[in-house]
mmCIF file of C-alpha atoms and ligand atoms in Angstrom:
data_model
loop_
_atom_site.group_PDB
_atom_site.id
_atom_site.type_symbol
_atom_site.label_atom_id
_atom_site.label_comp_id
_atom_site.label_asym_id
_atom_site.label_seq_id
_atom_site.Cartn_x
_atom_site.Cartn_y
_atom_site.Cartn_z
ATOM 1 C CA MET A 1 -71.758 32.467 -9.533
ATOM 2 C CA ALA A 2 -68.626 30.427 -9.042
ATOM 3 C CA ASN A 3 -66.509 31.774 -6.235
ATOM 4 C CA ASP A 4 -63.044 31.775 -7.743
ATOM 5 C CA ILE A 5 -61.442 32.653 -4.408
ATOM 6 C CA PHE A 6 -60.903 29.820 -1.974
ATOM 7 C CA GLY A 7 -60.472 29.874 1.808
ATOM 8 C CA LEU A 8 -57.079 29.019 3.302
ATOM 9 C CA ASP A 9 -56.944 28.451 7.064
ATOM 10 C CA ILE A 10 -53.361 27.963 8.240
ATOM 11 C CA GLY A 11 -54.056 26.321 11.601
ATOM 12 C CA ARG A 12 -51.307 25.401 14.000
ATOM 13 C CA SER A 13 -51.954 21.703 13.583
ATOM 14 C CA PHE A 14 -53.840 21.494 10.260
ATOM 15 C CA ILE A 15 -53.923 23.572 7.089
ATOM 16 C CA LYS A 16 -57.393 23.604 5.550
ATOM 17 C CA VAL A 17 -58.586 24.582 2.097
ATOM 18 C CA VAL A 18 -62.252 25.096 1.167
ATOM 19 C CA GLU A 19 -63.841 26.210 -2.091
ATOM 20 C CA VAL A 20 -67.547 26.888 -2.532
ATOM 21 C CA LYS A 21 -69.802 27.649 -5.440
ATOM 22 C CA ILE A 22 -72.702 30.035 -4.958
ATOM 23 C CA SER A 23 -75.580 29.808 -7.394
ATOM 24 C CA GLY A 24 -78.438 32.160 -6.555
ATOM 25 C CA LYS A 25 -79.351 31.253 -2.980
ATOM 26 C CA LYS A 26 -77.761 27.818 -3.238
ATOM 27 C CA LYS A 27 -74.323 27.024 -1.926
ATOM 28 C CA PHE A 28 -72.251 24.051 -3.022
ATOM 29 C CA LEU A 29 -69.045 22.690 -1.596
ATOM 30 C CA THR A 30 -66.655 22.188 -4.493
ATOM 31 C CA ALA A 31 -63.396 21.424 -2.673
ATOM 32 C CA ALA A 32 -62.221 20.657 0.860
ATOM 33 C CA ALA A 33 -58.855 19.290 1.921
ATOM 34 C CA ASN A 34 -56.481 19.388 4.854
ATOM 35 C CA ALA A 35 -52.921 18.449 5.755
ATOM 36 C CA PRO A 36 -50.890 18.555 8.967
ATOM 37 C CA THR A 37 -49.046 21.833 9.532
ATOM 38 C CA PRO A 38 -45.268 21.232 9.663
ATOM 39 C CA ALA A 39 -43.771 21.645 13.156
ATOM 40 C CA GLY A 40 -43.162 25.291 13.976
ATOM 41 C CA GLY A 41 -46.014 26.306 11.714
ATOM 42 C CA ILE A 42 -46.983 29.924 11.393
ATOM 43 C CA GLN A 43 -45.497 30.791 14.818
ATOM 44 C CA THR A 44 -41.974 30.505 13.470
ATOM 45 C CA ASP A 45 -39.904 33.209 11.794
ATOM 46 C CA ALA A 46 -37.156 30.870 10.616
ATOM 47 C CA PRO A 47 -36.999 30.861 6.768
ATOM 48 C CA LEU A 48 -36.396 27.101 6.643
ATOM 49 C CA GLU A 49 -39.478 26.371 8.751
ATOM 50 C CA MET A 50 -41.576 28.859 6.771
ATOM 51 C CA LYS A 51 -40.499 27.082 3.588
ATOM 52 C CA LYS A 52 -41.844 23.807 5.009
ATOM 53 C CA VAL A 53 -45.179 25.513 5.676
ATOM 54 C CA SER A 54 -45.408 27.014 2.178
ATOM 55 C CA ASP A 55 -44.509 23.628 0.657
ATOM 56 C CA ALA A 56 -47.290 22.029 2.718
ATOM 57 C CA ILE A 57 -49.749 24.719 1.570
ATOM 58 C CA LYS A 58 -48.798 24.125 -2.083
ATOM 59 C CA ALA A 59 -49.353 20.376 -1.661
ATOM 60 C CA VAL A 60 -52.745 20.655 0.036
ATOM 61 C CA VAL A 61 -53.986 23.261 -2.450
ATOM 62 C CA LYS A 62 -52.974 20.959 -5.297
ATOM 63 C CA ALA A 63 -54.588 17.917 -3.684
ATOM 64 C CA SER A 64 -57.824 19.829 -3.003
ATOM 65 C CA GLY A 65 -58.441 20.416 -6.706
ATOM 66 C CA VAL A 66 -59.423 24.081 -6.293
ATOM 67 C CA LYS A 67 -59.649 25.826 -9.635
ATOM 68 C CA GLY A 68 -58.025 29.215 -9.103
ATOM 69 C CA ASN A 69 -54.989 30.419 -7.196
ATOM 70 C CA LYS A 70 -56.605 33.345 -5.352
ATOM 71 C CA CYS A 71 -57.298 32.882 -1.662
ATOM 72 C CA ASN A 72 -58.580 34.575 1.481
ATOM 73 C CA VAL A 73 -56.582 33.999 4.655
ATOM 74 C CA SER A 74 -57.335 34.490 8.354
ATOM 75 C CA ILE A 75 -54.986 35.768 11.055
ATOM 76 C CA VAL A 76 -54.561 33.948 14.349
ATOM 77 C CA GLU A 77 -56.920 35.759 16.726
ATOM 78 C CA SER A 78 -54.431 36.114 19.584
ATOM 79 C CA GLN A 79 -52.292 38.390 17.376
ATOM 80 C CA VAL A 80 -55.126 40.827 16.739
ATOM 81 C CA VAL A 81 -56.766 43.441 18.975
ATOM 82 C CA THR A 82 -60.562 43.665 18.589
ATOM 83 C CA ARG A 83 -62.600 46.226 20.545
ATOM 84 C CA LEU A 84 -66.208 47.334 20.381
ATOM 85 C CA ILE A 85 -66.391 51.057 21.128
ATOM 86 C CA GLN A 86 -69.177 53.600 21.366
ATOM 87 C CA MET A 87 -68.980 56.838 19.428
ATOM 88 C CA PRO A 88 -71.316 59.765 18.796
ATOM 89 C CA ASN A 89 -73.605 59.211 15.813
ATOM 90 C CA LEU A 90 -71.363 60.371 12.954
ATOM 91 C CA THR A 91 -71.607 60.308 9.170
ATOM 92 C CA ASP A 92 -69.230 57.954 7.316
ATOM 93 C CA LYS A 93 -67.006 60.896 6.426
ATOM 94 C CA GLU A 94 -66.870 62.218 9.978
ATOM 95 C CA LEU A 95 -66.171 58.739 11.281
ATOM 96 C CA SER A 96 -63.272 58.159 8.902
ATOM 97 C CA SER A 97 -61.542 61.296 10.107
ATOM 98 C CA ALA A 98 -62.308 60.692 13.808
ATOM 99 C CA ILE A 99 -61.509 56.989 13.978
ATOM 100 C CA ASN A 100 -57.711 57.176 14.295
ATOM 101 C CA TRP A 101 -57.845 59.565 17.196
ATOM 102 C CA GLU A 102 -60.489 57.420 18.886
ATOM 103 C CA ALA A 103 -58.641 54.150 18.174
ATOM 104 C CA ASP A 104 -55.484 55.513 19.753
ATOM 105 C CA GLN A 105 -57.207 55.349 23.141
ATOM 106 C CA TYR A 106 -58.247 51.717 22.807
ATOM 107 C CA ILE A 107 -55.502 49.969 20.844
ATOM 108 C CA PRO A 108 -52.513 49.115 23.046
ATOM 109 C CA LEU A 109 -50.091 49.339 20.106
ATOM 110 C CA PRO A 110 -48.694 52.329 18.199
ATOM 111 C CA LEU A 111 -51.157 52.975 15.366
ATOM 112 C CA LYS A 112 -48.291 53.373 12.886
ATOM 113 C CA ASP A 113 -47.464 49.681 13.449
ATOM 114 C CA VAL A 114 -50.945 48.270 12.839
ATOM 115 C CA ASN A 115 -53.423 47.821 10.013
ATOM 116 C CA LEU A 116 -56.585 49.357 11.432
ATOM 117 C CA GLN A 117 -60.035 48.402 10.204
ATOM 118 C CA TYR A 118 -63.423 49.371 11.586
ATOM 119 C CA LYS A 119 -67.046 48.521 11.035
ATOM 120 C CA VAL A 120 -70.193 50.266 12.245
ATOM 121 C CA VAL A 121 -72.130 47.554 14.050
ATOM 122 C CA SER A 122 -75.202 49.548 15.041
ATOM 123 C CA LYS A 123 -76.546 53.092 14.838
ATOM 124 C CA PRO A 124 -79.285 54.791 16.813
ATOM 125 C CA ILE A 125 -82.706 54.599 15.159
ATOM 126 C CA GLN A 126 -83.196 57.499 12.745
ATOM 127 C CA GLY A 127 -84.411 60.651 14.398
ATOM 128 C CA LYS A 128 -83.394 59.399 17.864
ATOM 129 C CA SER A 129 -80.329 60.511 19.782
ATOM 130 C CA GLY A 130 -77.773 58.027 21.013
ATOM 131 C CA LYS A 131 -74.419 56.510 20.239
ATOM 132 C CA MET A 132 -73.274 54.117 17.583
ATOM 133 C CA ASP A 133 -71.268 50.931 18.129
ATOM 134 C CA VAL A 134 -68.082 50.558 16.115
ATOM 135 C CA LEU A 135 -65.875 47.476 16.010
ATOM 136 C CA LEU A 136 -62.162 48.265 15.818
ATOM 137 C CA VAL A 137 -59.746 45.622 14.559
ATOM 138 C CA ALA A 138 -56.002 46.243 14.706
ATOM 139 C CA ALA A 139 -53.582 43.740 13.215
ATOM 140 C CA PRO A 140 -49.847 44.328 13.666
ATOM 141 C CA LYS A 141 -48.210 45.049 10.295
ATOM 142 C CA ARG A 142 -45.398 42.551 10.930
ATOM 143 C CA VAL A 143 -47.997 39.767 11.413
ATOM 144 C CA VAL A 144 -49.901 40.730 8.269
ATOM 145 C CA GLU A 145 -46.627 40.844 6.315
ATOM 146 C CA LYS A 146 -45.797 37.323 7.437
ATOM 147 C CA TYR A 147 -49.069 35.978 6.009
ATOM 148 C CA VAL A 148 -48.583 37.992 2.807
ATOM 149 C CA LYS A 149 -45.132 36.450 2.338
ATOM 150 C CA LEU A 150 -46.339 32.942 3.162
ATOM 151 C CA VAL A 151 -49.143 33.151 0.602
ATOM 152 C CA HIS A 152 -46.761 34.574 -2.007
ATOM 153 C CA ASP A 153 -44.195 31.833 -1.326
ATOM 154 C CA SER A 154 -46.987 29.266 -1.765
ATOM 155 C CA ASP A 155 -47.471 30.554 -5.350
ATOM 156 C CA LEU A 156 -50.899 31.939 -4.463
ATOM 157 C CA GLN A 157 -52.497 35.351 -4.793
ATOM 158 C CA LEU A 158 -53.879 36.924 -1.639
ATOM 159 C CA SER A 159 -57.321 38.396 -2.138
ATOM 160 C CA ALA A 160 -58.162 39.366 1.455
ATOM 161 C CA ILE A 161 -56.883 38.872 4.960
ATOM 162 C CA GLU A 162 -59.202 38.995 7.988
ATOM 163 C CA THR A 163 -59.412 37.895 11.607
ATOM 164 C CA GLU A 164 -60.398 34.321 12.352
ATOM 165 C CA SER A 165 -63.398 35.592 14.329
ATOM 166 C CA SER A 166 -64.806 37.275 11.190
ATOM 167 C CA SER A 167 -64.419 34.036 9.215
ATOM 168 C CA LEU A 168 -66.122 32.010 11.957
ATOM 169 C CA ALA A 169 -68.987 34.497 12.269
ATOM 170 C CA ARG A 170 -69.613 34.401 8.505
ATOM 171 C CA ALA A 171 -69.557 30.601 8.448
ATOM 172 C CA LEU A 172 -71.702 29.922 11.490
ATOM 173 C CA ALA A 173 -73.973 32.863 12.283
ATOM 174 C CA ALA A 174 -76.176 34.296 9.566
ATOM 175 C CA PRO A 175 -77.937 37.636 10.033
ATOM 176 C CA GLY A 176 -81.346 36.773 11.466
ATOM 177 C CA ASP A 177 -79.973 33.985 13.677
ATOM 178 C CA LEU A 178 -80.153 34.335 17.457
ATOM 179 C CA PRO A 179 -77.053 35.877 19.080
ATOM 180 C CA ALA A 180 -74.445 33.204 19.798
ATOM 181 C CA VAL A 181 -71.168 32.501 21.526
ATOM 182 C CA ILE A 182 -68.889 30.726 19.068
ATOM 183 C CA VAL A 183 -66.316 28.530 20.817
ATOM 184 C CA SER A 184 -63.662 27.379 18.367
ATOM 185 C CA LEU A 185 -61.339 24.768 19.826
ATOM 186 C CA GLY A 186 -58.138 24.607 17.826
ATOM 187 C CA ALA A 187 -54.859 22.933 18.632
ATOM 188 C CA ALA A 188 -52.994 25.862 20.171
ATOM 189 C CA SER A 189 -55.844 28.034 21.415
ATOM 190 C CA CYS A 190 -59.548 28.410 21.877
ATOM 191 C CA GLU A 191 -61.350 31.378 20.329
ATOM 192 C CA LEU A 192 -64.492 32.846 21.905
ATOM 193 C CA VAL A 193 -66.571 35.091 19.676
ATOM 194 C CA LEU A 194 -69.816 36.860 20.598
ATOM 195 C CA VAL A 195 -71.874 37.284 17.426
ATOM 196 C CA LYS A 196 -75.125 39.100 16.781
ATOM 197 C CA GLU A 197 -76.769 39.595 13.383
ATOM 198 C CA GLY A 198 -73.589 38.331 11.711
ATOM 199 C CA ASN A 199 -71.502 40.996 13.513
ATOM 200 C CA VAL A 200 -68.602 40.204 15.826
ATOM 201 C CA LEU A 201 -69.102 42.084 19.116
ATOM 202 C CA PHE A 202 -66.379 40.603 21.286
ATOM 203 C CA THR A 203 -63.490 38.164 20.970
ATOM 204 C CA ARG A 204 -61.189 36.440 23.426
ATOM 205 C CA SER A 205 -58.361 34.045 22.673
ATOM 206 C CA VAL A 206 -57.660 31.494 25.422
ATOM 207 C CA SER A 207 -54.367 29.638 25.292
ATOM 208 C CA THR A 208 -55.984 26.280 26.045
ATOM 209 C CA GLY A 209 -56.248 24.127 22.945
ATOM 210 C CA GLY A 210 -56.167 20.516 21.798
ATOM 211 C CA TYR A 211 -52.401 20.363 22.443
ATOM 212 C CA THR A 212 -52.939 21.296 26.086
ATOM 213 C CA LEU A 213 -55.340 18.383 26.516
ATOM 214 C CA THR A 214 -53.132 15.895 24.677
ATOM 215 C CA ARG A 215 -50.019 16.884 26.639
ATOM 216 C CA ALA A 216 -51.879 16.403 29.925
ATOM 217 C CA VAL A 217 -52.994 12.898 28.887
ATOM 218 C CA MET A 218 -49.409 12.060 27.801
ATOM 219 C CA ALA A 219 -48.062 13.152 31.184
ATOM 220 C CA GLU A 220 -50.760 11.456 33.257
ATOM 221 C CA PHE A 221 -50.563 8.075 31.528
ATOM 222 C CA ASN A 222 -46.945 8.298 30.440
ATOM 223 C CA MET A 223 -47.824 7.590 26.826
ATOM 224 C CA SER A 224 -46.873 8.787 23.334
ATOM 225 C CA GLN A 225 -48.591 11.702 21.639
ATOM 226 C CA VAL A 226 -50.287 9.384 19.136
ATOM 227 C CA GLN A 227 -51.690 7.209 21.899
ATOM 228 C CA ALA A 228 -52.760 10.213 23.974
ATOM 229 C CA GLU A 229 -54.642 11.630 20.944
ATOM 230 C CA GLN A 230 -56.467 8.298 20.656
ATOM 231 C CA TYR A 231 -57.396 8.331 24.348
ATOM 232 C CA LYS A 232 -58.663 11.894 24.022
ATOM 233 C CA HIS A 233 -60.711 11.149 20.905
ATOM 234 C CA THR A 234 -62.162 7.933 22.344
ATOM 235 C CA TYR A 235 -62.830 8.722 26.014
ATOM 236 C CA GLY A 236 -62.925 12.524 26.083
ATOM 237 C CA LEU A 237 -65.172 13.787 28.870
ATOM 238 C CA LEU A 238 -67.194 10.583 29.210
ATOM 239 C CA ALA A 239 -67.381 9.843 32.934
ATOM 240 C CA ASN A 240 -68.200 6.159 32.551
ATOM 241 C CA GLN A 241 -65.087 5.399 30.485
ATOM 242 C CA LEU A 242 -61.800 4.099 31.952
ATOM 243 C CA GLY A 243 -63.045 4.721 35.473
ATOM 244 C CA GLY A 244 -63.297 8.461 34.723
ATOM 245 C CA LYS A 245 -59.488 8.766 34.612
ATOM 246 C CA VAL A 246 -59.321 10.707 31.332
ATOM 247 C CA VAL A 247 -62.178 13.063 32.154
ATOM 248 C CA ASN A 248 -60.479 13.875 35.468
ATOM 249 C CA VAL A 249 -57.380 14.999 33.572
ATOM 250 C CA LEU A 250 -59.249 17.020 30.949
ATOM 251 C CA LYS A 251 -61.940 18.768 32.990
ATOM 252 C CA PRO A 252 -59.698 21.079 35.051
ATOM 253 C CA LEU A 253 -58.080 22.276 31.800
ATOM 254 C CA LEU A 254 -61.432 22.935 30.144
ATOM 255 C CA GLU A 255 -62.585 24.804 33.243
ATOM 256 C CA VAL A 256 -60.293 27.623 32.081
ATOM 257 C CA VAL A 257 -62.337 27.838 28.873
ATOM 258 C CA VAL A 258 -65.606 27.666 30.810
ATOM 259 C CA LEU A 259 -64.548 30.543 33.082
ATOM 260 C CA GLU A 260 -63.690 32.648 30.030
ATOM 261 C CA ILE A 261 -67.106 31.875 28.500
ATOM 262 C CA LEU A 262 -68.760 32.958 31.761
ATOM 263 C CA LYS A 263 -66.665 36.152 31.755
ATOM 264 C CA ALA A 264 -67.673 36.852 28.138
ATOM 265 C CA LEU A 265 -71.323 36.444 29.133
ATOM 266 C CA GLU A 266 -70.736 38.796 32.057
ATOM 267 C CA TYR A 267 -69.219 41.312 29.619
ATOM 268 C CA SER A 268 -72.300 40.992 27.416
ATOM 269 C CA ARG A 269 -74.559 41.785 30.388
ATOM 270 C CA SER A 270 -72.573 44.877 31.386
ATOM 271 C CA HIS A 271 -71.646 46.214 27.938
ATOM 272 C CA LEU A 272 -74.162 44.823 25.446
ATOM 273 C CA GLN A 273 -77.412 45.559 27.234
ATOM 274 C CA GLY A 274 -80.396 44.150 25.493
ATOM 275 C CA THR A 275 -78.533 41.293 23.848
ATOM 276 C CA VAL A 276 -79.153 37.882 25.380
ATOM 277 C CA PHE A 277 -76.746 35.095 24.460
ATOM 278 C CA SER A 278 -78.626 31.860 24.948
ATOM 279 C CA ARG A 279 -76.592 29.486 22.809
ATOM 280 C CA ILE A 280 -73.062 28.272 22.179
ATOM 281 C CA ILE A 281 -71.830 26.995 18.829
ATOM 282 C CA ILE A 282 -68.740 24.791 19.087
ATOM 283 C CA CYS A 283 -66.369 24.216 16.190
ATOM 284 C CA GLY A 284 -62.759 23.403 15.326
ATOM 285 C CA GLY A 285 -61.168 19.963 15.656
ATOM 286 C CA GLY A 286 -61.555 20.019 19.453
ATOM 287 C CA ALA A 287 -65.349 20.303 19.107
ATOM 288 C CA TYR A 288 -65.429 16.552 18.423
ATOM 289 C CA LEU A 289 -64.235 15.812 21.969
ATOM 290 C CA PRO A 290 -66.762 13.253 23.266
ATOM 291 C CA GLY A 291 -68.995 14.750 25.954
ATOM 292 C CA LEU A 292 -67.979 18.372 25.313
ATOM 293 C CA SER A 293 -71.479 19.646 24.431
ATOM 294 C CA GLU A 294 -73.027 18.106 27.549
ATOM 295 C CA TYR A 295 -70.232 19.474 29.733
ATOM 296 C CA LEU A 296 -70.582 23.021 28.383
ATOM 297 C CA THR A 297 -74.375 22.855 28.715
ATOM 298 C CA THR A 298 -74.078 21.845 32.361
ATOM 299 C CA ARG A 299 -71.507 24.513 33.197
ATOM 300 C CA THR A 300 -73.080 27.455 31.359
ATOM 301 C CA SER A 301 -76.805 26.540 31.207
ATOM 302 C CA LEU A 302 -76.723 27.561 27.544
ATOM 303 C CA GLU A 303 -77.861 25.424 24.628
ATOM 304 C CA VAL A 304 -74.802 23.954 22.885
ATOM 305 C CA SER A 305 -74.622 22.713 19.302
ATOM 306 C CA LEU A 306 -71.913 21.572 16.911
ATOM 307 C CA GLY A 307 -71.452 24.289 14.313
ATOM 308 C CA ASP A 308 -71.640 22.942 10.795
ATOM 309 C CA PRO A 309 -71.150 25.614 8.133
ATOM 310 C CA TRP A 310 -72.056 23.058 5.484
ATOM 311 C CA GLY A 311 -75.429 22.296 7.082
ATOM 312 C CA ALA A 312 -77.251 24.709 4.765
ATOM 313 C CA PHE A 313 -75.276 23.690 1.676
ATOM 314 C CA GLU A 314 -76.888 21.711 -1.120
ATOM 315 C CA LYS A 315 -76.635 18.017 -0.371
ATOM 316 C CA GLU A 316 -74.699 17.269 -3.495
ATOM 317 C CA GLY A 317 -71.127 16.439 -4.322
ATOM 318 C CA LEU A 318 -68.602 16.616 -1.527
ATOM 319 C CA VAL A 319 -70.996 17.280 1.341
ATOM 320 C CA LEU A 320 -72.286 13.734 1.328
ATOM 321 C CA LYS A 321 -68.816 12.240 1.106
ATOM 322 C CA ILE A 322 -67.566 13.883 4.271
ATOM 323 C CA PRO A 323 -70.517 14.280 6.660
ATOM 324 C CA GLY A 324 -69.953 16.097 9.961
ATOM 325 C CA GLN A 325 -66.616 17.503 8.845
ATOM 326 C CA GLY A 326 -67.846 21.049 8.343
ATOM 327 C CA SER A 327 -67.076 21.996 11.934
ATOM 328 C CA PHE A 328 -63.366 21.290 11.442
ATOM 329 C CA TYR A 329 -63.478 23.487 8.314
ATOM 330 C CA ALA A 330 -65.466 26.367 9.867
ATOM 331 C CA ALA A 331 -62.822 29.108 9.481
ATOM 332 C CA ALA A 332 -61.810 27.968 5.985
ATOM 333 C CA THR A 333 -65.477 27.902 4.924
ATOM 334 C CA GLY A 334 -66.064 31.418 6.263
ATOM 335 C CA LEU A 335 -63.064 32.595 4.229
ATOM 336 C CA ALA A 336 -64.386 30.872 1.100
ATOM 337 C CA LEU A 337 -67.779 32.570 1.593
ATOM 338 C CA ARG A 338 -66.272 36.069 1.773
ATOM 339 C CA SER A 339 -67.525 37.968 -1.260
HETATM 340 N N1 ATP B 401 -62.370 13.534 17.918
HETATM 341 C C1 ATP B 401 -61.622 14.437 18.530
HETATM 342 N N2 ATP B 401 -61.682 14.586 19.874
HETATM 343 C C2 ATP B 401 -60.937 15.497 20.499
HETATM 344 N N3 ATP B 401 -60.071 16.338 19.893
HETATM 345 C C3 ATP B 401 -59.962 16.237 18.557
HETATM 346 C C4 ATP B 401 -60.721 15.295 17.810
HETATM 347 N N4 ATP B 401 -60.389 15.442 16.494
HETATM 348 C C5 ATP B 401 -59.464 16.427 16.445
HETATM 349 N N5 ATP B 401 -59.196 16.897 17.671
HETATM 350 C C6 ATP B 401 -58.236 17.940 18.059
HETATM 351 O O1 ATP B 401 -58.431 19.083 17.267
HETATM 352 C C7 ATP B 401 -57.208 19.821 17.170
HETATM 353 C C8 ATP B 401 -57.029 20.264 15.749
HETATM 354 O O2 ATP B 401 -58.108 21.102 15.439
HETATM 355 P P1 ATP B 401 -57.970 22.250 14.377
HETATM 356 O O3 ATP B 401 -57.517 21.691 13.092
HETATM 357 O O4 ATP B 401 -59.237 23.003 14.409
HETATM 358 O O5 ATP B 401 -56.767 23.088 14.993
HETATM 359 P P2 ATP B 401 -55.880 24.169 14.236
HETATM 360 O O6 ATP B 401 -56.788 25.031 13.444
HETATM 361 O O7 ATP B 401 -54.800 23.503 13.490
HETATM 362 O O8 ATP B 401 -55.262 24.936 15.472
HETATM 363 P P3 ATP B 401 -55.340 26.487 15.860
HETATM 364 O O9 ATP B 401 -56.702 26.975 15.469
HETATM 365 O O10 ATP B 401 -55.126 26.520 17.335
HETATM 366 O O11 ATP B 401 -54.249 27.150 15.107
HETATM 367 C C9 ATP B 401 -56.099 18.867 17.615
HETATM 368 O O12 ATP B 401 -55.582 19.318 18.867
HETATM 369 C C10 ATP B 401 -56.815 17.524 17.774
HETATM 370 O O13 ATP B 401 -56.303 16.777 18.855
HETATM 371 MG MG1 MG B 402 -57.846 26.766 13.806
#
């Protein structure tokens, strides 16, 4: 079946478009393209800046060669509240009438101002007593409306809107895989997502991203942004490069991310008893930072791998032309895979 809905990830430094074709159990990559996000990006409310973003989206969609004009879009994780809660074992009908009252206690925003979604993550085994786990996701209406307008102004039709963590989980963690901590390093933030059986159990957005690292290199070596990006990409966390000067600038910043990963693992031990997270999947543009996997392995004692959502795709067409790029397109691929 051809998926006529493509994934559109409006990142704060790159806009990505991915289209897939699903035929039986086989998945093919049929389009993938990216373009820099105009300054201001999705953070802005200024109509002129938003117009630049929609123009950029139109251009990258056209260049990608996707067939349709329907897309799925993800919301920046830091704008969304995600909470795993425990509730008595209810029927679907009972849950739908109880959920608003329950959500009111956990969502730090007036419910009238948010789009609330929920998903039952686990239920007690039939015949046994116990509670069920429900994931609550609340997205402020004004944020959702901004994406709706942006997609409309880009001459596209919006099929679905979801959190970035859901897109990443779909792209990188299939049901049946071992539980994992997804660490997505973008430009403006880093997303941590605990995933089990394809379900998101916990998310945390850390405001350390690729920009933070680049700015620190610019300041330390008094160099331009372009040059600092090159330094970061070339030397990264490699201790034996440039007398360790770059790694010494970057490590303290990445320690913030490490501490949040350790806190997420601590949360899993206290709140998700019985689930052991033994691996980290890194993705996003920042995942290509040289030495990152080794550094995270040392600091967390977990196995670390580069997440490639295209790894299980048929080795035909575009996959061979752009090897290793799947990690950068993880969120967009998850959106494209949404059925
Ligand atoms: N080889 C590399 N080494 C280190 N960093 C890299 C490398 N390649 C790309 N990056 C960084 O990746 C970031 C862009 O990644 P990505 O496109 O995933 O971000 P984004 O989705 O636009 O941002 P966000 O998710 O925060 O909105 C940039 O900060 C860039 O410097
Ligand atoms: Mg991103």
